[in-house]
mmCIF file of C-alpha atoms and ligand atoms in Angstrom:
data_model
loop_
_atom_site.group_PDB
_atom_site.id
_atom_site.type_symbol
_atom_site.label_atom_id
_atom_site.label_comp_id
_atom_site.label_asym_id
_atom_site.label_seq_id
_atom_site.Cartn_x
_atom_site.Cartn_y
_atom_site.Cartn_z
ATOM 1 C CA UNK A 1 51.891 50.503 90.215
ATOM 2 C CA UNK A 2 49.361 49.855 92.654
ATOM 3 C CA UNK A 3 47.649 46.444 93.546
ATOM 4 C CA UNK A 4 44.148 46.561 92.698
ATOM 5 C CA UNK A 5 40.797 44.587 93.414
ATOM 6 C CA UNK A 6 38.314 45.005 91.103
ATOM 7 C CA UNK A 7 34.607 44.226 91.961
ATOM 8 C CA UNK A 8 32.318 43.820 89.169
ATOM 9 C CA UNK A 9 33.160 42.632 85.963
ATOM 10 C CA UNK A 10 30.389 43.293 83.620
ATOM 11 C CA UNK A 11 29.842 45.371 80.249
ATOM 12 C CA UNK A 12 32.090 48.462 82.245
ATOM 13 C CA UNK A 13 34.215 46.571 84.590
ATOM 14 C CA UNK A 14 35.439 44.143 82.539
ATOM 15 C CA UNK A 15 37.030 46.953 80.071
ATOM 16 C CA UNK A 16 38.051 49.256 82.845
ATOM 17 C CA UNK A 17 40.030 46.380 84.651
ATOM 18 C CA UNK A 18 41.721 45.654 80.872
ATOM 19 C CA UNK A 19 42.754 49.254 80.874
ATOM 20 C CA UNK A 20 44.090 49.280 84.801
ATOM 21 C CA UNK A 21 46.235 45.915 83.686
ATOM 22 C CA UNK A 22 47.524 47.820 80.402
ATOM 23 C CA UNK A 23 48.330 50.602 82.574
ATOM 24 C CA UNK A 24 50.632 47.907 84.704
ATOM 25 C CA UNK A 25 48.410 47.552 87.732
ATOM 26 C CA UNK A 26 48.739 44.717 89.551
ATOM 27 C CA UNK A 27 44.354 43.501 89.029
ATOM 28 C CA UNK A 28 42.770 40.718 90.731
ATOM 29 C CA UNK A 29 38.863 40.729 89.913
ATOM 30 C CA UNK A 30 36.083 39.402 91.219
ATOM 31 C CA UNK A 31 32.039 39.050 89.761
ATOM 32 C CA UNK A 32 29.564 36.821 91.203
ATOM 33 C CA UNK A 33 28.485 35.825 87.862
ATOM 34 C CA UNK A 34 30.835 32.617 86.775
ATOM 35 C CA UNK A 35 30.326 33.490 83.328
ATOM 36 C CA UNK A 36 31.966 37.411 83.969
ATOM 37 C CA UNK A 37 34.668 35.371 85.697
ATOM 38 C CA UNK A 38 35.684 33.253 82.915
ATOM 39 C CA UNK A 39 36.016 36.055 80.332
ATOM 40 C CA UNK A 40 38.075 38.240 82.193
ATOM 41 C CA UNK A 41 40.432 35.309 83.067
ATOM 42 C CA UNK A 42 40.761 34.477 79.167
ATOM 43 C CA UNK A 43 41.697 37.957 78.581
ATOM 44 C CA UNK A 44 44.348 37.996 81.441
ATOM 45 C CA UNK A 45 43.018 39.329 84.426
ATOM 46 C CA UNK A 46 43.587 37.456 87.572
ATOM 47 C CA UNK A 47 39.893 35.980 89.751
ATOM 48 C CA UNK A 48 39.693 35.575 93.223
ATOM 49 C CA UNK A 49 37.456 32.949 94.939
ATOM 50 C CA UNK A 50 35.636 35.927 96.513
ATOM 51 C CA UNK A 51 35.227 40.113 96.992
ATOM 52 C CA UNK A 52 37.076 39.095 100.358
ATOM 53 C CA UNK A 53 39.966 37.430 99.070
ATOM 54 C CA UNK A 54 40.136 39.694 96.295
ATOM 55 C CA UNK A 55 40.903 42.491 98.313
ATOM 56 C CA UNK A 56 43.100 41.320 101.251
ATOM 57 C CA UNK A 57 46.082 42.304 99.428
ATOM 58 C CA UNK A 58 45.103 45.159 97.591
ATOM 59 C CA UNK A 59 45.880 49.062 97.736
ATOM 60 C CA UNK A 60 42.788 49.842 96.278
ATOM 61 C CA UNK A 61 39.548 48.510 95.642
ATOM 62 C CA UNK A 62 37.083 49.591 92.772
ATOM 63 C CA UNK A 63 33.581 48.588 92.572
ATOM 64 C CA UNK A 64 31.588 48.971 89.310
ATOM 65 C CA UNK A 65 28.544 46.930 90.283
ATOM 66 C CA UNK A 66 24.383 48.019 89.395
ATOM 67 C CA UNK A 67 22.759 49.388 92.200
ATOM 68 C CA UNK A 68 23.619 51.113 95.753
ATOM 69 C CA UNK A 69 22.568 47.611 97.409
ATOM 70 C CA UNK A 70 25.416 46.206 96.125
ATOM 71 C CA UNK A 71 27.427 47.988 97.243
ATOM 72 C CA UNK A 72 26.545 48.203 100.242
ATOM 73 C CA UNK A 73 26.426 44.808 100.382
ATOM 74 C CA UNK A 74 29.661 44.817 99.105
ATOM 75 C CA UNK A 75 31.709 46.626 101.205
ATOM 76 C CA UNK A 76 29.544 45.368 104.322
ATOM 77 C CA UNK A 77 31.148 41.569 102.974
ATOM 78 C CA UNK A 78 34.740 43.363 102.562
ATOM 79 C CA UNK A 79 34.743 45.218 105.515
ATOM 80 C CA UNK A 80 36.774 42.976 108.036
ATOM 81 C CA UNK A 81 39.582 41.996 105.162
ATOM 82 C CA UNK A 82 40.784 45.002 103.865
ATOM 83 C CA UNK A 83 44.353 46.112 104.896
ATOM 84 C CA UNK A 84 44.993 49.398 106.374
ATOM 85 C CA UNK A 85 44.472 52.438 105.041
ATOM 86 C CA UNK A 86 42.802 51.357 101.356
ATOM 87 C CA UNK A 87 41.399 53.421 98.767
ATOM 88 C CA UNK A 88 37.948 52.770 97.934
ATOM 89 C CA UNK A 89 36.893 53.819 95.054
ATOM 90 C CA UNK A 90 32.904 52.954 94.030
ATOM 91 C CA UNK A 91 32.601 53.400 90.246
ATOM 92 C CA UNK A 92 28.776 51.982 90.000
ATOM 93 C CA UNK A 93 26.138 54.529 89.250
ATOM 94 C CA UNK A 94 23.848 54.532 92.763
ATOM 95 C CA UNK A 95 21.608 56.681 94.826
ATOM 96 C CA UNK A 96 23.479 59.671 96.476
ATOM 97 C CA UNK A 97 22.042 58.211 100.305
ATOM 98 C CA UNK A 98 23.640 55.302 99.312
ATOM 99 C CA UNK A 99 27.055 56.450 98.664
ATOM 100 C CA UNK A 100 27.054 58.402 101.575
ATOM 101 C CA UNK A 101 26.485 54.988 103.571
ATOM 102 C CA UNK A 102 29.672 53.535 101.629
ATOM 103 C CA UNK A 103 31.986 56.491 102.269
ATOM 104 C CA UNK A 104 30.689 56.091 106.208
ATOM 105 C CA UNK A 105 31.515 52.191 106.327
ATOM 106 C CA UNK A 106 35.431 53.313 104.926
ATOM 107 C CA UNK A 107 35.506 55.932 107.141
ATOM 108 C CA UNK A 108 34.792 53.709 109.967
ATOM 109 C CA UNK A 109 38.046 51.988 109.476
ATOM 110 C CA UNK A 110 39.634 54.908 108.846
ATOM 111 C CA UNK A 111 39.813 54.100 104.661
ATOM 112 C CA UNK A 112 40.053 56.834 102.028
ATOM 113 C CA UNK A 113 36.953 56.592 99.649
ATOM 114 C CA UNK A 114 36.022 58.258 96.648
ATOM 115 C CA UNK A 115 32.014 57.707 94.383
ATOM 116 C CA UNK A 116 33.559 58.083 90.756
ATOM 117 C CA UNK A 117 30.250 57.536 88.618
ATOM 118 C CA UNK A 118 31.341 57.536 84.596
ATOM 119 C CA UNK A 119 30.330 58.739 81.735
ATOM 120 C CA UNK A 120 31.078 57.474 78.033
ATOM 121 C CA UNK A 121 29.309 53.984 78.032
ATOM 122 C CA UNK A 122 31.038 50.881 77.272
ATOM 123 C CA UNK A 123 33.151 52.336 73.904
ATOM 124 C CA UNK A 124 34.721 54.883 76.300
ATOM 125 C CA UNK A 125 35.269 52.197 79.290
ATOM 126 C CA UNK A 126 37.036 50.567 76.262
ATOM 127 C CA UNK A 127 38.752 53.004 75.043
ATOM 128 C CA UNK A 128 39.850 54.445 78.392
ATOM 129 C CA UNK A 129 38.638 57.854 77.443
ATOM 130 C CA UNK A 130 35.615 57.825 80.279
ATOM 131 C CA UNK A 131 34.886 61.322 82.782
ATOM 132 C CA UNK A 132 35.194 60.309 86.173
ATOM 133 C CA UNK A 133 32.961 62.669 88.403
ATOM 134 C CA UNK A 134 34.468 62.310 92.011
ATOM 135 C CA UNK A 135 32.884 63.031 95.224
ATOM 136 C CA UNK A 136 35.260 62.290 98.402
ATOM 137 C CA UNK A 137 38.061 64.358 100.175
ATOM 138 C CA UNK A 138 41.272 66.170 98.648
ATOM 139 C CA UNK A 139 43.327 63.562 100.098
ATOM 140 C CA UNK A 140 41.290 60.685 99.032
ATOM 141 C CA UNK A 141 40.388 61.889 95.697
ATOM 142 C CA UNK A 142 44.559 62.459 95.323
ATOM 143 C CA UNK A 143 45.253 58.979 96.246
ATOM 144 C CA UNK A 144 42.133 58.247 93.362
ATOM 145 C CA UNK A 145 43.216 60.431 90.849
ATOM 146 C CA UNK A 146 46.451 58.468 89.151
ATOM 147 C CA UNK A 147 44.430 55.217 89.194
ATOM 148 C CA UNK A 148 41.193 56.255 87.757
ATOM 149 C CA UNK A 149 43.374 58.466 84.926
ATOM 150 C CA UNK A 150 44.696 54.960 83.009
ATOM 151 C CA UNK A 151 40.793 54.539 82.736
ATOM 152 C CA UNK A 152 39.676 57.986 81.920
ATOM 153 C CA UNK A 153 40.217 61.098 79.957
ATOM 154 C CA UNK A 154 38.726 63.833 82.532
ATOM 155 C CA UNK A 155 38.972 63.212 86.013
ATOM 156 C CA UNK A 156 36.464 66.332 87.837
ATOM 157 C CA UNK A 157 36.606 66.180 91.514
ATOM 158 C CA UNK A 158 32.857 67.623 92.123
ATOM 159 C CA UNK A 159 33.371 67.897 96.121
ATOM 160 C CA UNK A 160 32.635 66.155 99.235
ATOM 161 C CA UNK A 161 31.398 62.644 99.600
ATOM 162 C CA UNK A 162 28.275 61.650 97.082
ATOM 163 C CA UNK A 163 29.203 64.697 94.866
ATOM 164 C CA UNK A 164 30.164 62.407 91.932
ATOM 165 C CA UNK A 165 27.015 60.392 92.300
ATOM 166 C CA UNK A 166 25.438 64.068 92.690
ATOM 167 C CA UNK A 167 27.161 65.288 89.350
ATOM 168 C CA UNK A 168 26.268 62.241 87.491
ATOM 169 C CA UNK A 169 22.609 62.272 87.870
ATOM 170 C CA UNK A 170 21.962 65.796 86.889
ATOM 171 C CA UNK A 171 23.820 65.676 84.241
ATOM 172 C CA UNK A 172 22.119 62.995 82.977
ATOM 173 C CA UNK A 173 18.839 63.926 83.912
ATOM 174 C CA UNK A 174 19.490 67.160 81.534
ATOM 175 C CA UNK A 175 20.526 64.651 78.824
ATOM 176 C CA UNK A 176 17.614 62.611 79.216
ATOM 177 C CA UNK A 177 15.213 65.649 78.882
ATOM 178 C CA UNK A 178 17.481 67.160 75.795
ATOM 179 C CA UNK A 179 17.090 63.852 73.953
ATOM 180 C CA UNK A 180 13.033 63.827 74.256
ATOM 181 C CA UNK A 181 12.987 67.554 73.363
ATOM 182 C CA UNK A 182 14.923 67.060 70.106
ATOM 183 C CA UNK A 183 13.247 64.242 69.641
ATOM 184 C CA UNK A 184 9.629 65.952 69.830
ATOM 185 C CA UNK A 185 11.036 68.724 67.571
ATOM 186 C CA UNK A 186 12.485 65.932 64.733
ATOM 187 C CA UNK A 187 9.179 63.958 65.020
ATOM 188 C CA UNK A 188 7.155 67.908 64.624
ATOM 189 C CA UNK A 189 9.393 68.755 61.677
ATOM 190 C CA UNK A 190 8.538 65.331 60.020
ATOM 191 C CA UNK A 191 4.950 66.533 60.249
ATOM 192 C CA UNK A 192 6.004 69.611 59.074
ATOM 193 C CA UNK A 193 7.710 68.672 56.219
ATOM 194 C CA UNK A 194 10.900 69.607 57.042
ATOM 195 C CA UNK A 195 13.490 67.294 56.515
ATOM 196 C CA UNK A 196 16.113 65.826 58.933
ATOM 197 C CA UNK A 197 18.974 67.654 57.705
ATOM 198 C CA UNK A 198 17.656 70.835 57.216
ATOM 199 C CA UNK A 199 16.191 70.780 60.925
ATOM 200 C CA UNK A 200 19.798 69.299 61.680
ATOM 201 C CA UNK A 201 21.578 72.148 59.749
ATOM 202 C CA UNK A 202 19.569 74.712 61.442
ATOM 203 C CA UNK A 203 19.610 73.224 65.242
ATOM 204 C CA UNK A 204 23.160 72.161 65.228
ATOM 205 C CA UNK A 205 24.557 75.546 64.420
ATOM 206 C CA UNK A 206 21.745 77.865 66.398
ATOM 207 C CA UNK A 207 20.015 77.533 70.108
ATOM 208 C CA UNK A 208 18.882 74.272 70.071
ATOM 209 C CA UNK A 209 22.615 72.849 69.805
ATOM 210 C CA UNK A 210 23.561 69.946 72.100
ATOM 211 C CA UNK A 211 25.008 66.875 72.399
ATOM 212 C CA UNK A 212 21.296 64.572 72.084
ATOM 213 C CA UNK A 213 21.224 65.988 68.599
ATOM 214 C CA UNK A 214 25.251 66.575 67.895
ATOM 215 C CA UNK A 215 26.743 63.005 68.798
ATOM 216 C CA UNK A 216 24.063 61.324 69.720
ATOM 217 C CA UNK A 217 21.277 62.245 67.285
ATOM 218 C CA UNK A 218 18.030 60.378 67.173
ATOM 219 C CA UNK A 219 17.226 60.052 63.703
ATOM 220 C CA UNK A 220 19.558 58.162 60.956
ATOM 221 C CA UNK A 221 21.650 60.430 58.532
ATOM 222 C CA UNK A 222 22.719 63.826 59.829
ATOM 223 C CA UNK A 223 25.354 62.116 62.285
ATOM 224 C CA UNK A 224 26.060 58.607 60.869
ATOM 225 C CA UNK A 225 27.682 57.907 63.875
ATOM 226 C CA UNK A 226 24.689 57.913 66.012
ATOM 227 C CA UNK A 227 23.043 54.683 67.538
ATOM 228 C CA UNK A 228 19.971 56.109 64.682
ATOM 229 C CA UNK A 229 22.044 54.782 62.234
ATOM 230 C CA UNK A 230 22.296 50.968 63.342
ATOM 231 C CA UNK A 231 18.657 50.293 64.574
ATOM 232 C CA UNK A 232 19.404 51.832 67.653
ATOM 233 C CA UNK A 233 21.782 49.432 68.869
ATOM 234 C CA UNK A 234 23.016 51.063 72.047
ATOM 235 C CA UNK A 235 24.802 53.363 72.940
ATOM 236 C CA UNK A 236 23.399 54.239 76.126
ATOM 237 C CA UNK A 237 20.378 51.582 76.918
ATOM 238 C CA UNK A 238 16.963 53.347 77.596
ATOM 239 C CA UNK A 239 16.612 51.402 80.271
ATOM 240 C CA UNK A 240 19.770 52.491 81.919
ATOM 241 C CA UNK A 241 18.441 55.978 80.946
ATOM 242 C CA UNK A 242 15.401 55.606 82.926
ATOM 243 C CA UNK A 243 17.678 54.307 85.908
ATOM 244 C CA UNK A 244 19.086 57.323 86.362
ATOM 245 C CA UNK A 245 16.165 59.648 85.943
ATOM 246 C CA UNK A 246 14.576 57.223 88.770
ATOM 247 C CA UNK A 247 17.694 58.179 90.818
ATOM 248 C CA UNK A 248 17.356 62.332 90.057
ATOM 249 C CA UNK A 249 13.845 62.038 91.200
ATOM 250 C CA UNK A 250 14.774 59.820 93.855
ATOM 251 C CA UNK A 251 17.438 62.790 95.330
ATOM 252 C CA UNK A 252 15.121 65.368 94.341
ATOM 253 C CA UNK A 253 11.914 63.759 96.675
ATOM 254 C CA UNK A 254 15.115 63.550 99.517
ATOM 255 C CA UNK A 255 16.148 67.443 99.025
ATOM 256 C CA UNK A 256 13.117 68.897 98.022
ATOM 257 C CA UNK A 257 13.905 70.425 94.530
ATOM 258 C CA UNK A 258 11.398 70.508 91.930
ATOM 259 C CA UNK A 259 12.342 69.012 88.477
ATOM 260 C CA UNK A 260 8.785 68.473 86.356
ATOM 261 C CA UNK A 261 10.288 67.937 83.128
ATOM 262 C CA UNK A 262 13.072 65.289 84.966
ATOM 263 C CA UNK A 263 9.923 64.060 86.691
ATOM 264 C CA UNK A 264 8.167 64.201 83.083
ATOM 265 C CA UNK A 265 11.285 62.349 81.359
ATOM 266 C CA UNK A 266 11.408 59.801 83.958
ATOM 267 C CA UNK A 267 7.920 58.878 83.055
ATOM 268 C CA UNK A 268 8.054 58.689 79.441
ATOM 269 C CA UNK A 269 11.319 56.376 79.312
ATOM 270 C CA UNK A 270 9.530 53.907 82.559
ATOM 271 C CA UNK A 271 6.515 54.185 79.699
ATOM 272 C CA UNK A 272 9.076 53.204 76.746
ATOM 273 C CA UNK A 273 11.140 50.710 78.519
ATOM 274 C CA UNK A 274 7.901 48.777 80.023
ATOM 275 C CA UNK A 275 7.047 48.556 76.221
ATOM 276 C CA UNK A 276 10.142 46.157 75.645
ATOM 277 C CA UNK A 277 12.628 48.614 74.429
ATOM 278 C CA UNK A 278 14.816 49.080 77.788
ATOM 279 C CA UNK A 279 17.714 47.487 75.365
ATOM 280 C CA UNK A 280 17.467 49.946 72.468
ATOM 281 C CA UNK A 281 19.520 53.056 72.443
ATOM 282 C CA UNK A 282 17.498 55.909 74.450
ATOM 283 C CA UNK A 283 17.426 57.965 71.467
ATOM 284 C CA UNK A 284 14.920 55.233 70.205
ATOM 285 C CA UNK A 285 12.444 57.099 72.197
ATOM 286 C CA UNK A 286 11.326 59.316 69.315
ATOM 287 C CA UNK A 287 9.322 56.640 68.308
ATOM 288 C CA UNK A 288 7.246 56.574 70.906
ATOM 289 C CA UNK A 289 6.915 60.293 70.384
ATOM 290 C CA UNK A 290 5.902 60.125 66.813
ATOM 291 C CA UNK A 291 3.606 57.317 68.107
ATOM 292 C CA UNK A 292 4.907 54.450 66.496
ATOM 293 C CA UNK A 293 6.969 52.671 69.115
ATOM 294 C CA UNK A 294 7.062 49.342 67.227
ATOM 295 C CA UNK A 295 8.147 50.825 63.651
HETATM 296 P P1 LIG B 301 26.568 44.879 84.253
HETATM 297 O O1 LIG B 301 25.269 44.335 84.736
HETATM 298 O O2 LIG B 301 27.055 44.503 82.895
HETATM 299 O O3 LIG B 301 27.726 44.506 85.308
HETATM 300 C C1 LIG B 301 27.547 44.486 86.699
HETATM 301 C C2 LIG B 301 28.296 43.254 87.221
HETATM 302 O O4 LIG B 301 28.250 43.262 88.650
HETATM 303 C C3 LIG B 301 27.660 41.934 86.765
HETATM 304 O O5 LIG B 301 28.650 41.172 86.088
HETATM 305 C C4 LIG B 301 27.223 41.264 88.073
HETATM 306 O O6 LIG B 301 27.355 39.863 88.069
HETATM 307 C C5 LIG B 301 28.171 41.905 89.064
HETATM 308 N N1 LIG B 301 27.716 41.861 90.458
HETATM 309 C C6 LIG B 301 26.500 42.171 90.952
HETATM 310 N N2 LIG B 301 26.494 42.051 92.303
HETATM 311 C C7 LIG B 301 27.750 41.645 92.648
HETATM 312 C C8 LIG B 301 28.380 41.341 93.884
HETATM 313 N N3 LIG B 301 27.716 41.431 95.049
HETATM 314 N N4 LIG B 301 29.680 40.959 93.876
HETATM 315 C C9 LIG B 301 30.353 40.859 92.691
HETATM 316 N N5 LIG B 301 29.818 41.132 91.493
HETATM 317 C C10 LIG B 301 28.529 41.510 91.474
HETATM 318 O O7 LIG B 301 26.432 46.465 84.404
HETATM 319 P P2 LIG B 301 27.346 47.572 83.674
HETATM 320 O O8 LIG B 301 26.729 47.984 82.390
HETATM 321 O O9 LIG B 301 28.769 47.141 83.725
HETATM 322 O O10 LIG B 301 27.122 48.804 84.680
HETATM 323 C C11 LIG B 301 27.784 48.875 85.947
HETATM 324 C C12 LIG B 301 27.475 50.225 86.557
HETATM 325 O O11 LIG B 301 27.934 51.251 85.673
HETATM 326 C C13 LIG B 301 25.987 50.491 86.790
HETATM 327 O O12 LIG B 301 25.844 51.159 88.018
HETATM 328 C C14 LIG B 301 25.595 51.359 85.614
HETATM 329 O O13 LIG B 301 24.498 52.210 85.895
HETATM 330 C C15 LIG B 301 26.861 52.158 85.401
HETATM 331 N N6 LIG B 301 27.052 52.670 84.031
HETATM 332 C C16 LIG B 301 26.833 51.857 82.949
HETATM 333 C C17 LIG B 301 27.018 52.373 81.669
HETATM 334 C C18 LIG B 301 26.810 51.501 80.449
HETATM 335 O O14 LIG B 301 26.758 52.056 79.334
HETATM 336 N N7 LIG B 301 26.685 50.189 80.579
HETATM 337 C C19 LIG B 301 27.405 53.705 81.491
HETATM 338 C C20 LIG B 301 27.661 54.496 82.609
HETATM 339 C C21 LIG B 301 27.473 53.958 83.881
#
């Protein structure tokens, strides 16, 4: 059992701190929302007046907050109250340059740190069947490893520090391109006059198999699991889509790699999500790309 402080209780942290409790981990959360706050103390979890109380006890300290600023900010505020040697362990979904700045301010003290961005959206965070991609040392992403596994299904440790962060972004960069392609190639076969299962038939069992048109696919019917299938009701939000393609293009300007079609994809969901549909599923996109995004 380890004692844990756990920043950030929104849509994901809320869930992942349930799990960590189930698991018998000693939680004590904190959000600066009052409203976060209150529904994680009527489900059980213990709140602290603030980050730094929160973690002046604690073993280990998870953050699963929206953007590298806060955390920096963060573990700037935490810096002078944590005990010796904690485990840091930054969950949120930030810029790679930015969770090489965290891992610096641990190592300062001389703190093990780990970036563990997730994938598997709120259901998995509530199922505790998320993949933790880990960037950080052996040692550190040993100490992680036990903790992050009564929240996740598939723990990969990707490398040194910002790998996870790394990890995360391309892979979602390839999703967010997959989705618009099979999206363009459902909205062509409409015009075609071929219908959704047949195309789904054909795709799902030959080259164009993945997971944008397997789990996730964009129009209702062939999967009636998919977002599709519930007026795109998310699922993954676009806008949280276009987030991430914003932070592939962000570490691809820093490294110099050339991604058009992630630069491409990035444009079309900032052009979706500045219509008003940043809350709608990003498979939603395919109306845009039959252009009808208000159908
Ligand atoms: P959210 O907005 O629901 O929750 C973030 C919480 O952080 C909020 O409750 C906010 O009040 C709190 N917060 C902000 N600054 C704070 C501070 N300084 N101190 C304490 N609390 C603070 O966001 P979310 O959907 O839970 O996402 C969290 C992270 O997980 C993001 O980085 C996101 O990109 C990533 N993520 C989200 C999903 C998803 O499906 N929602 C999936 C994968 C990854």
């Amino acid at each position: 059992m380890s004692k844990i402080a756990f920043i950030g209780l929104g849509n994901m942290g809320l869930p992942m701190a349930l799990n960590l409790t189930k698991a018998n981990h000693d939680v004590v959360g904190f959000d600066l929302a009052d409203a976060s706050c209150k529904e994680a103390e009527k489900l059980g979890i213990k709140i602290a007046s603030s980050a730094e109380v929160a973690v002046k006890t604690a073993d280990v300290i998870i953050t699963m907050l929206p953007k590298g600023e806060h955390v920096l900010s963060v573990y700037q505020s935490i810096k002078s109250s944590l005990p010796a040697n904690a485990l840091l362990i930054d969950c949120s979904t930030i810029d790679v340059a930015s969770a090489k700045k965290a891992h610096s301010l641990a190592a300062e003290d001389n703190h093990h740190s780990v970036d563990a961005p997730v994938s598997g959206g709120t259901g998995g965070a509530q199922k505790g069947t998320l993949t933790f991609m880990c960037g950080g040392t052996e040692k550190a992403f040993a100490l992680a490893e036990p903790v992050l596994k009564a929240m996740g299904k598939k723990i990969v440790h990707c490398g040194e520090n910002g790998a996870g962060q790394a990890a995360k972004i391309c892979n979602n960069m390839i999703l967010g391109i997959s989705m618009i392609a099979v999206s363009e190639a459902f909205a062509l076969g409409e015009k075609l006059g071929l219908s959704h299962q047949a195309l789904f038939d054909v795709a799902s069992t030959s080259s164009g198999q993945c997971w944008a048109l397997t789990t996730n696919c964009p129009v209702p019917g062939p999967v009636p699991t998919s977002p599709a299938n519930n007026d795109y009701n998310p699922g993954f939000a676009a806008g949280l889509m276009l987030k991430d393609l914003l932070l592939a293009q962000a570490a691809a300007k820093q490294v110099d790699a050339t991604t058009p079609l992630g630069a491409s994809a990035a444009e079309l969901y900032e052009r979706f999500t500045n219509d008003g549909n940043g809350e709608k599923d990003f498979s939603s996109i395919i109306k845009m790309l039959r252009g009808h995004a208000d159908e």
